[in-house]
CSV table of C-alpha atoms in Angstrom, one decimal:
chain,number,residue,atom,x,y,z
A,748,MET,CA,42.5,119.8,130.5
A,749,LEU,CA,41.5,122.1,133.4
A,750,PRO,CA,39.6,121.2,136.5
A,751,ILE,CA,36.4,123.2,136.8
A,752,LEU,CA,34.7,121.6,139.8
A,753,LEU,CA,35.8,120.2,143.1
A,754,LEU,CA,33.3,118.3,145.3
A,755,LEU,CA,34.1,117.6,148.9
A,756,LEU,CA,31.9,114.9,150.6
A,757,SER,CA,32.3,113.1,153.8
A,758,PRO,CA,32.5,109.3,153.5
A,759,ALA,CA,29.3,109.0,155.5
A,760,SER,CA,27.2,111.3,153.2
A,761,ALA,CA,28.6,110.1,149.9
A,762,TRP,CA,25.7,108.5,147.9
A,763,ILE,CA,27.6,107.5,144.8
A,764,PRO,CA,30.2,104.8,144.9
A,765,VAL,CA,33.7,105.9,144.2
A,766,HIS,CA,34.3,103.4,141.5
A,767,ASP,CA,31.2,104.7,139.6
A,768,TRP,CA,32.9,108.1,139.2
A,769,GLU,CA,36.0,106.8,137.6
A,770,SER,CA,35.9,107.8,133.9
A,771,GLY,CA,38.1,109.7,131.5
A,772,ASN,CA,37.0,113.2,132.7
A,773,VAL,CA,36.0,112.5,136.3
A,774,THR,CA,38.3,111.2,139.0
A,775,ALA,CA,37.5,110.5,142.7
A,776,SER,CA,39.8,109.7,145.7
A,777,VAL,CA,39.9,109.9,149.5
A,778,GLY,CA,42.2,112.6,150.8
A,779,GLU,CA,44.5,112.5,153.8
A,780,SER,CA,41.8,114.1,156.0
A,781,GLY,CA,39.4,111.3,155.1
A,782,LEU,CA,37.2,113.4,152.8
A,783,CYS,CA,36.2,112.3,149.3
A,784,VAL,CA,37.7,114.5,146.7
A,785,CYS,CA,36.2,114.6,143.1
A,786,HIS,CA,37.8,116.2,140.1
A,787,VAL,CA,35.8,117.0,136.9
A,788,TYR,CA,37.7,117.9,133.8
A,789,LEU,CA,36.3,119.6,130.6
A,790,PRO,CA,38.1,120.5,127.4
A,791,GLU,CA,40.0,123.7,127.6
A,792,ILE,CA,37.5,126.1,126.0
A,793,THR,CA,36.0,129.5,126.9
A,794,PHE,CA,32.4,129.3,128.1
A,795,PRO,CA,30.0,131.2,125.6
A,796,ALA,CA,28.6,133.7,128.0
A,797,ASP,CA,27.8,136.1,125.2
A,798,ARG,CA,25.5,133.5,123.7
A,799,VAL,CA,23.7,132.9,126.9
A,800,GLU,CA,23.2,136.6,127.2
A,801,HIS,CA,21.9,136.8,123.7
A,802,MET,CA,19.5,134.0,124.3
A,803,GLN,CA,18.2,135.7,127.3
A,804,GLN,CA,17.6,138.9,125.4
A,805,VAL,CA,15.8,137.0,122.6
A,806,SER,CA,13.7,135.2,125.1
A,807,HIS,CA,12.8,138.5,126.7
A,808,ASP,CA,11.9,140.0,123.3
A,809,LEU,CA,9.7,137.0,122.4
A,810,ILE,CA,7.8,137.4,125.7
A,811,LEU,CA,7.1,141.0,124.8
A,812,GLU,CA,6.0,140.1,121.3
A,813,VAL,CA,3.6,137.5,122.6
A,814,LYS,CA,2.1,140.1,124.9
A,815,ILE,CA,1.8,142.6,122.0
A,816,GLN,CA,0.1,140.0,119.8
A,817,MET,CA,-2.3,139.0,122.6
A,818,ASN,CA,-3.3,142.6,122.9
A,819,LYS,CA,-3.9,142.8,119.1
A,820,MET,CA,-6.0,139.7,119.3
A,821,ILE,CA,-8.2,141.3,122.0
A,822,SER,CA,-8.5,144.4,119.7
A,823,TYR,CA,-9.4,142.2,116.7
A,824,VAL,CA,-12.1,140.4,118.7
A,825,GLY,CA,-13.5,143.8,119.6
A,826,THR,CA,-13.8,144.9,115.9
A,827,LEU,CA,-15.0,141.6,114.5
A,828,GLU,CA,-18.5,143.0,114.0
A,829,GLY,CA,-17.1,145.7,111.7
A,830,TYR,CA,-15.1,143.1,109.6
A,831,LEU,CA,-18.3,141.0,109.2
A,832,LYS,CA,-20.2,144.0,107.9
A,833,GLU,CA,-17.4,144.8,105.4
A,834,LEU,CA,-17.5,141.1,104.3
A,835,SER,CA,-21.2,141.4,103.8
A,836,ASP,CA,-20.8,144.5,101.7
A,837,LEU,CA,-18.1,142.8,99.6
A,838,THR,CA,-20.5,139.8,99.0
A,839,VAL,CA,-23.1,142.2,97.6
A,840,ARG,CA,-20.6,143.8,95.3
A,841,VAL,CA,-19.4,140.5,94.0
A,842,SER,CA,-23.0,139.4,93.4
A,843,MET,CA,-23.6,142.6,91.4
A,844,LEU,CA,-20.5,141.9,89.3
A,845,GLU,CA,-21.5,138.4,88.6
A,846,SER,CA,-25.0,139.6,87.5
A,847,SER,CA,-23.3,141.6,84.7
A,848,ALA,CA,-20.9,139.8,82.3
A,849,ASP,CA,-19.5,143.2,81.1
A,850,LYS,CA,-18.6,144.4,84.6
A,851,TYR,CA,-17.1,141.0,85.5
A,852,ILE,CA,-14.8,141.2,82.4
A,853,LYS,CA,-13.5,144.6,83.3
A,854,LEU,CA,-12.1,143.3,86.6
A,855,ASP,CA,-10.7,139.9,85.7
A,856,PHE,CA,-7.2,140.2,84.4
A,857,GLU,CA,-6.3,136.6,84.9
A,858,LEU,CA,-8.9,135.5,82.3
A,859,LEU,CA,-7.4,137.9,79.8
A,860,ARG,CA,-4.0,136.4,80.4
A,861,ILE,CA,-5.4,132.9,79.8
A,862,GLU,CA,-7.0,134.1,76.5
A,863,LEU,CA,-3.7,135.6,75.4
A,864,ARG,CA,-2.0,132.3,76.0
A,865,GLU,CA,-4.7,130.5,74.1
A,866,PHE,CA,-4.5,133.1,71.3
A,867,GLU,CA,-0.7,132.5,71.0
A,868,LEU,CA,-1.3,128.8,70.7
A,869,LEU,CA,-3.9,129.3,68.0
A,870,VAL,CA,-1.4,131.5,66.0
A,871,SER,CA,1.2,128.7,66.3
A,872,GLN,CA,-1.4,126.1,65.1
A,873,LEU,CA,-2.3,128.3,62.1
A,874,LYS,CA,1.3,128.8,61.3
A,875,ASP,CA,2.0,125.1,61.4
A,876,SER,CA,-1.1,124.1,59.4
A,877,LEU,CA,-0.3,126.6,56.7
A,878,ASN,CA,3.4,125.8,56.8
A,879,SER,CA,4.1,129.5,56.3
A,880,THR,CA,7.0,131.8,57.2
A,881,SER,CA,4.9,134.9,56.6
A,882,PRO,CA,6.1,138.0,58.6
A,883,MET,CA,2.5,138.4,59.6
A,884,PHE,CA,3.0,135.7,62.2
A,885,ASP,CA,6.1,137.4,63.7
A,886,SER,CA,4.1,140.6,64.0
A,887,LEU,CA,1.3,138.8,65.8
A,888,TYR,CA,3.7,137.2,68.3
A,889,ILE,CA,5.2,140.6,69.1
A,890,GLU,CA,1.8,142.2,69.6
A,891,ILE,CA,0.7,139.3,71.9
A,892,ARG,CA,3.8,139.8,74.0
A,893,ASN,CA,3.3,143.6,74.2
A,894,MET,CA,-0.4,143.1,75.2
A,895,THR,CA,0.7,140.7,78.0
A,896,LEU,CA,3.1,143.4,79.3
A,897,ILE,CA,0.3,146.0,79.1
A,898,VAL,CA,-2.1,143.8,80.9
A,899,ASN,CA,0.3,143.3,83.8
A,900,GLN,CA,1.0,147.0,84.0
A,901,LEU,CA,-2.6,148.0,83.9
A,902,GLU,CA,-3.5,145.6,86.7
A,903,THR,CA,-1.4,147.6,89.0
A,904,PHE,CA,-3.1,150.8,88.0
A,905,ASP,CA,-6.7,151.4,87.0
A,906,LYS,CA,-8.6,148.1,86.3
A,907,SER,CA,-11.2,149.9,84.3
A,908,ASN,CA,-8.6,150.4,81.5
A,909,LEU,CA,-9.0,146.7,80.6
A,910,GLU,CA,-11.5,147.8,78.0
A,911,VAL,CA,-8.6,149.3,76.1
A,912,ILE,CA,-6.9,145.9,76.0
A,913,ARG,CA,-10.2,144.3,74.9
A,914,LEU,CA,-10.2,146.5,71.8
A,915,GLU,CA,-6.6,145.5,71.1
A,916,PHE,CA,-7.5,141.9,71.5
A,917,ALA,CA,-10.4,142.3,69.0
A,918,LYS,CA,-7.9,143.8,66.5
A,919,LEU,CA,-5.6,140.8,66.9
A,920,GLN,CA,-8.5,138.5,66.2
A,921,LYS,CA,-9.3,140.4,63.0
A,922,LYS,CA,-5.7,140.2,61.9
A,923,LEU,CA,-5.6,136.4,62.5
A,924,GLU,CA,-8.8,136.0,60.4
A,925,GLU,CA,-7.4,138.2,57.6
A,926,CYS,CA,-4.2,136.2,57.7
A,927,GLN,CA,-6.1,133.0,57.2
A,928,LYS,CA,-8.2,134.6,54.4
A,929,ASP,CA,-5.0,135.7,52.6
A,930,HIS,CA,-3.9,132.0,52.5
A,931,ASP,CA,-7.3,130.8,51.0
A,932,VAL,CA,-6.6,130.5,47.3
A,933,ILE,CA,-10.2,129.8,46.3
A,934,LYS,CA,-12.5,132.9,46.9
A,935,PRO,CA,-16.2,132.3,47.6
A,936,ASP,CA,-18.7,132.9,44.9
A,937,ILE,CA,-21.5,134.1,47.0
A,938,GLY,CA,-25.1,133.2,45.9
A,939,ASN,CA,-24.0,131.0,43.0
A,940,CYS,CA,-25.3,127.4,43.0
A,941,ASN,CA,-24.1,126.5,39.5
A,942,ARG,CA,-21.7,123.8,40.8
A,943,THR,CA,-21.6,120.2,41.6
A,944,GLY,CA,-21.3,120.4,45.4
A,945,ILE,CA,-18.8,120.8,48.2
A,946,MET,CA,-15.2,120.0,47.3
A,947,SER,CA,-13.5,120.6,50.7
A,948,ILE,CA,-13.8,122.2,54.1
A,949,GLY,CA,-11.0,124.6,55.2
A,950,LYS,CA,-9.1,124.7,58.4
A,951,PRO,CA,-11.0,125.4,61.6
A,952,MET,CA,-10.9,129.1,62.6
A,953,VAL,CA,-11.2,129.0,66.4
A,954,VAL,CA,-12.5,132.4,67.4
A,955,GLN,CA,-12.6,132.1,71.2
A,956,LEU,CA,-14.4,130.7,74.2
A,957,ASN,CA,-18.1,131.5,74.6
A,958,ALA,CA,-19.3,134.8,76.0
A,959,HIS,CA,-19.9,133.2,79.4
A,960,LEU,CA,-16.2,132.5,79.7
A,961,ASN,CA,-17.2,129.0,80.8
A,962,ALA,CA,-16.2,125.7,79.0
A,963,GLY,CA,-19.1,124.1,81.0
A,964,TYR,CA,-21.5,125.8,78.6
A,965,GLN,CA,-21.1,122.9,76.1
A,966,TYR,CA,-24.6,123.1,74.6
A,967,GLY,CA,-25.2,126.0,72.3
A,968,GLY,CA,-24.8,127.7,69.0
A,969,TRP,CA,-23.4,130.8,67.3
A,970,GLY,CA,-23.3,132.4,63.9
A,971,LYS,CA,-24.7,135.1,61.6
A,972,ASP,CA,-28.1,135.9,60.2
A,973,SER,CA,-28.4,133.8,57.0
A,974,LYS,CA,-30.8,136.4,55.4
A,975,PRO,CA,-30.0,139.7,57.2
A,976,VAL,CA,-32.4,142.6,57.1
A,977,ARG,CA,-31.1,146.1,56.2
A,978,GLY,CA,-28.9,147.5,59.0
A,979,TYR,CA,-28.2,144.1,60.6
A,980,GLU,CA,-25.9,142.6,57.9
A,981,SER,CA,-23.0,142.3,60.4
A,982,MET,CA,-25.1,140.9,63.3
A,983,TYR,CA,-24.0,137.7,65.2
A,984,PHE,CA,-26.0,135.6,67.6
A,985,TYR,CA,-25.0,133.3,70.5
A,986,GLY,CA,-26.8,131.1,73.0
A,987,ALA,CA,-25.6,128.3,75.3
A,988,TYR,CA,-26.2,126.5,78.6
A,989,THR,CA,-24.8,123.7,80.7
A,990,SER,CA,-27.5,121.3,79.4
A,991,TYR,CA,-29.4,120.8,76.1
A,992,TYR,CA,-32.2,123.3,77.2
A,993,ILE,CA,-32.5,126.7,75.6
A,994,TYR,CA,-33.3,129.6,77.8
A,995,ASP,CA,-31.9,132.7,76.1
A,996,PHE,CA,-30.1,134.3,73.2
A,997,TYR,CA,-27.5,137.1,72.8
A,998,LEU,CA,-27.2,139.4,69.8
A,999,TYR,CA,-24.1,141.3,68.8
A,1000,SER,CA,-24.1,144.2,66.3
A,1001,ASN,CA,-20.8,143.0,64.7
A,1002,TYR,CA,-17.8,140.7,65.0
A,1003,GLU,CA,-15.8,143.1,67.2
A,1004,ASN,CA,-18.6,143.3,69.8
A,1005,LEU,CA,-18.9,139.5,69.7
A,1006,ILE,CA,-15.2,139.3,70.6
A,1007,LEU,CA,-15.7,142.0,73.3
A,1008,ARG,CA,-18.8,140.2,74.6
A,1009,SER,CA,-20.7,143.4,74.3
A,1010,ALA,CA,-24.2,142.3,73.5
A,1011,LEU,CA,-26.7,144.5,71.6
A,1012,LYS,CA,-29.7,142.6,73.0
A,1013,HIS,CA,-30.4,139.8,75.3
A,1014,HIS,CA,-33.6,137.7,74.8
A,1015,ASP,CA,-34.8,135.6,77.8
A,1016,LEU,CA,-37.3,133.0,76.6
A,1017,PRO,CA,-40.5,133.5,78.7
A,1018,SER,CA,-42.0,130.6,80.6
A,1019,GLY,CA,-43.7,128.2,78.1
A,1020,TRP,CA,-41.4,129.1,75.3
A,1021,GLU,CA,-38.2,127.4,76.4
A,1022,GLY,CA,-36.5,125.1,73.8
A,1023,THR,CA,-34.2,122.1,73.6
A,1024,GLY,CA,-31.7,120.7,71.2
A,1025,ASN,CA,-29.5,123.7,70.3
A,1026,ASN,CA,-30.0,123.3,66.5
A,1027,TYR,CA,-31.2,126.9,66.1
A,1028,ILE,CA,-30.3,129.5,63.5
A,1029,VAL,CA,-31.2,133.2,62.8
A,1030,HIS,CA,-32.8,133.8,59.4
A,1031,SER,CA,-34.4,137.1,58.3
A,1032,ASN,CA,-34.0,138.6,61.9
A,1033,THR,CA,-35.9,135.6,63.3
A,1034,ILE,CA,-34.6,132.8,65.6
A,1035,TYR,CA,-35.8,129.3,64.7
A,1036,TYR,CA,-35.5,126.7,67.4
A,1037,GLN,CA,-37.1,123.5,68.8
A,1038,HIS,CA,-39.9,124.1,71.2
A,1039,ASN,CA,-40.4,122.0,74.3
A,1040,THR,CA,-44.2,121.9,74.9
A,1041,PRO,CA,-45.8,121.1,72.6
A,1042,PHE,CA,-43.0,119.4,70.7
A,1043,SER,CA,-42.8,121.6,67.6
A,1044,MET,CA,-40.7,124.1,65.6
A,1045,SER,CA,-40.8,127.6,67.1
A,1046,LYS,CA,-39.7,131.0,66.1
A,1047,LEU,CA,-39.0,134.4,67.8
A,1048,ASN,CA,-39.2,137.5,65.7
A,1049,LEU,CA,-36.3,139.7,66.9
A,1050,THR,CA,-38.0,142.9,65.6
A,1051,THR,CA,-41.5,142.5,67.1
A,1052,ALA,CA,-40.5,140.0,69.9
A,1053,LYS,CA,-43.4,137.9,68.8
A,1054,TYR,CA,-43.4,134.1,69.3
A,1055,ASP,CA,-45.0,131.4,67.2
A,1056,TYR,CA,-44.9,127.6,66.7
A,1057,ARG,CA,-46.0,124.8,64.4
A,1058,VAL,CA,-46.3,121.2,65.2
A,1059,ILE,CA,-44.9,118.7,62.6
A,1060,PRO,CA,-47.2,115.7,63.0
A,1061,SER,CA,-44.8,113.2,61.6
A,1062,ALA,CA,-41.6,114.4,63.4
A,1063,SER,CA,-40.5,112.0,66.2
A,1064,GLU,CA,-38.8,112.8,69.5
A,1065,SER,CA,-37.1,109.4,69.5
A,1066,PHE,CA,-34.2,110.2,67.1
A,1067,SER,CA,-31.4,112.6,67.8
A,1068,TYR,CA,-27.9,113.2,66.5
A,1069,SER,CA,-25.0,111.2,68.0
A,1070,TYR,CA,-23.3,114.1,69.9
A,1071,SER,CA,-26.2,115.4,71.9
A,1072,PRO,CA,-29.7,114.3,73.0
A,1073,HIS,CA,-33.0,116.0,72.1
A,1074,GLN,CA,-31.7,117.3,68.7
A,1075,ASN,CA,-34.9,116.2,67.0
A,1076,ILE,CA,-35.6,119.2,64.9
A,1077,ASP,CA,-32.7,120.8,63.1
A,1078,PHE,CA,-33.0,124.1,61.2
A,1079,SER,CA,-30.9,125.2,58.3
A,1080,ALA,CA,-30.8,127.9,55.7
A,1081,ASP,CA,-29.0,128.2,52.3
A,1082,GLU,CA,-29.2,130.0,49.0
A,1083,ASN,CA,-32.7,128.5,48.4
A,1084,GLY,CA,-34.3,129.5,51.7
A,1085,LEU,CA,-35.3,127.9,55.0
A,1086,TRP,CA,-35.2,124.2,55.8
A,1087,VAL,CA,-35.9,121.8,58.7
A,1088,MET,CA,-34.6,118.2,59.2
A,1089,TYR,CA,-36.0,115.5,61.4
A,1090,ALA,CA,-36.7,111.8,61.6
A,1091,THR,CA,-40.0,110.0,61.7
A,1092,GLU,CA,-41.3,106.6,62.9
A,1093,ALA,CA,-42.3,105.9,59.3
A,1094,SER,CA,-38.7,106.6,58.1
A,1095,LYS,CA,-37.4,104.3,60.8
A,1096,GLY,CA,-35.0,107.0,62.1
A,1097,LYS,CA,-33.7,108.2,58.7
A,1098,ILE,CA,-33.5,111.9,58.1
A,1099,VAL,CA,-36.4,113.7,56.4
A,1100,ILE,CA,-35.7,117.1,54.7
A,1101,ALA,CA,-38.6,119.6,54.7
A,1102,LYS,CA,-38.8,123.0,53.0
A,1103,ILE,CA,-40.4,125.7,55.2
A,1104,ASP,CA,-42.7,128.4,53.8
A,1105,GLU,CA,-41.5,131.4,55.7
A,1106,LYS,CA,-44.7,133.4,55.4
A,1107,SER,CA,-47.1,130.7,56.6
A,1108,PHE,CA,-44.5,128.9,58.7
A,1109,GLY,CA,-45.7,125.6,57.3
A,1110,ILE,CA,-44.1,122.7,55.4
A,1111,GLU,CA,-44.0,123.1,51.6
A,1112,ASN,CA,-42.4,119.8,50.6
A,1113,GLU,CA,-40.6,116.8,52.1
A,1114,TRP,CA,-37.7,114.5,50.9
A,1115,SER,CA,-36.7,111.2,52.5
A,1116,THR,CA,-33.1,110.3,52.7
A,1117,ALA,CA,-31.1,107.1,53.5
A,1118,ALA,CA,-29.0,108.7,56.3
A,1119,TYR,CA,-29.8,107.4,59.8
A,1120,LYS,CA,-30.0,110.4,62.1
A,1121,GLN,CA,-28.6,108.6,65.1
A,1122,LEU,CA,-25.4,107.7,63.2
A,1123,ALA,CA,-24.9,111.3,62.1
A,1124,GLY,CA,-23.1,113.9,64.1
A,1125,ASN,CA,-25.1,116.7,62.5
A,1126,ALA,CA,-26.4,117.9,59.1
A,1127,PHE,CA,-26.8,121.1,57.1
A,1128,MET,CA,-28.1,122.4,53.8
A,1129,ALA,CA,-26.1,124.2,51.1
A,1130,CYS,CA,-27.6,125.0,47.6
A,1131,GLY,CA,-30.5,122.6,48.2
A,1132,VAL,CA,-28.2,119.7,49.1
A,1133,MET,CA,-28.3,118.1,52.6
A,1134,TYR,CA,-24.9,117.1,53.9
A,1135,ALA,CA,-24.6,114.7,56.9
A,1136,THR,CA,-21.5,114.4,59.0
A,1137,ARG,CA,-20.1,111.8,61.4
A,1138,SER,CA,-17.0,111.3,63.5
A,1139,VAL,CA,-13.8,109.7,62.2
A,1140,ASP,CA,-11.7,110.1,65.3
A,1141,LEU,CA,-11.3,112.6,68.2
A,1142,THR,CA,-10.0,115.4,66.0
A,1143,THR,CA,-11.5,114.6,62.6
A,1144,GLU,CA,-15.1,114.8,61.2
A,1145,GLU,CA,-16.3,113.6,57.8
A,1146,ILE,CA,-19.1,114.6,55.4
A,1147,PHE,CA,-20.2,111.1,54.5
A,1148,TYR,CA,-23.6,111.6,52.8
A,1149,ALA,CA,-25.3,114.1,50.5
A,1150,TYR,CA,-28.9,114.3,49.2
A,1151,ASP,CA,-29.8,116.7,46.4
A,1152,THR,CA,-33.4,117.9,46.6
A,1153,ARG,CA,-33.3,119.3,43.1
A,1154,THR,CA,-32.4,115.9,41.4
A,1155,ASN,CA,-33.5,113.5,44.2
A,1156,GLU,CA,-30.1,111.9,44.0
A,1157,GLU,CA,-27.9,110.8,46.9
A,1158,LYS,CA,-24.1,110.5,47.2
A,1159,HIS,CA,-21.7,108.8,49.6
A,1160,LEU,CA,-18.8,111.1,50.3
A,1161,SER,CA,-15.6,111.2,52.3
A,1162,ILE,CA,-14.8,114.9,52.9
A,1163,HIS,CA,-12.7,115.2,56.1
A,1164,PHE,CA,-12.2,118.3,58.2
A,1165,SER,CA,-10.6,119.0,61.5
A,1166,LYS,CA,-12.3,119.5,64.9
A,1167,PHE,CA,-11.0,121.7,67.7
A,1168,GLN,CA,-12.8,119.5,70.2
A,1169,GLU,CA,-14.3,116.0,69.9
A,1170,LYS,CA,-18.1,116.9,70.2
A,1171,TYR,CA,-20.2,119.8,69.0
A,1172,THR,CA,-23.9,120.7,69.3
A,1173,ASN,CA,-24.5,123.1,66.4
A,1174,LEU,CA,-23.3,123.0,62.8
A,1175,HIS,CA,-24.9,125.1,60.1
A,1176,TYR,CA,-24.0,126.7,56.8
A,1177,ASN,CA,-24.4,130.4,56.1
A,1178,PRO,CA,-24.9,131.5,52.4
A,1179,THR,CA,-23.9,135.1,53.0
A,1180,ASP,CA,-20.2,134.2,53.5
A,1181,GLN,CA,-20.2,130.4,52.5
A,1182,LYS,CA,-19.0,129.4,55.9
A,1183,LEU,CA,-19.8,126.6,58.4
A,1184,TYR,CA,-20.4,127.8,61.9
A,1185,MET,CA,-19.8,125.2,64.7
A,1186,TYR,CA,-20.3,125.4,68.4
A,1187,ASN,CA,-17.5,123.1,69.4
A,1188,ASN,CA,-17.7,122.1,73.1
A,1189,GLY,CA,-18.0,125.7,74.3
A,1190,TYR,CA,-15.9,127.4,71.6
A,1191,TYR,CA,-16.8,129.5,68.5
A,1192,VAL,CA,-15.4,127.7,65.4
A,1193,SER,CA,-15.9,128.5,61.7
A,1194,TYR,CA,-14.8,126.9,58.4
A,1195,ASN,CA,-14.5,128.2,54.8
A,1196,VAL,CA,-16.5,126.0,52.4
A,1197,ARG,CA,-15.0,125.3,49.0
A,1198,PHE,CA,-17.4,124.2,46.2
A,1199,ASP,CA,-16.5,122.3,43.1
A,1200,LYS,CA,-17.1,124.4,40.0
């Protein structure tokens, strides 16, 4: 131990008692001259003078940095008006992008990454459901990974190149659909109704999320023209909203443009022609849907843009399907023509089938069924037979009832098929490809229908 401090105090000026100073490292005593002598001992170490010098330098640098930042803040305040103007310009640009779905798509890479992940999940589900080891699946997985890498690369370069990726994505969708078709043993016999009825429903083909890229658009429908005019054989339609109201429709020239969300036409329903219920179809280039006021069946000719409606006096607004409100009038089309289904007060809520005369837009004939509409999830026509569905559980639907308008016979069935989501708002059969088209909680879903020969 080394002494580092010596205090000399006269007895008269000492303000600390001597005995209070006695400790292991401090000693005090009265010397020969009568002065108090104090000794302080510390461990034998070198004082870190270099550290103190470093701290002083750091402190000095920090003071300079604070002054610099304060000057910057003064400069920022002076240019705040300029930043606010830039922010205003940016808001306008964002509003312009939001007003056009196509422009919005070209700039949003994160959504595309989400779609690729969903697509990879769908491929896995299809592989598991088919219990297949086909090399087609390995090829799809590799292409998905390659596309993900390309998306990440393009995002750092020119964002307008996203359209290239969209085309590749559409090709992948087609490959997946072709892969599923290859595993369908029973090929459809288009236009033939010489059979006893539906035998089974295939696995769900989940195409993608709706064109608004919004799962909140739960009420809607999609599909193909059930009686296409020349030149529009490949046309698809789509319409959806966050509630059961119908405000507009989108038309796509083919399947690829449906995937790319590149609409051929967009029809806004004018005031007074809005609809409800979402049970609409396109038949012979005409959209048939439920009209609001007056409560009636309505149609929009896509060629002439002409509207028309017909009131069904017996149709009731009191009965809807179980999955969605206001689905009072349900349109369907099959190999025999155009149909509409509804319930009446006289039928006490049971479904009534009506055949529509397409020229006069009137009712040709009616058939009463034993299926309560409020217990059914939806219904559709195929070869003159009405099929009603209901829920079995969260992921399973069942065709439980059939009524044949040719023989006036009814059947109780139990044909199960899978659902991608629990609820859906549009289900209809298309005779041109013998598929069911379902709008399943915001997603495009289709099924192959197999008939018993």
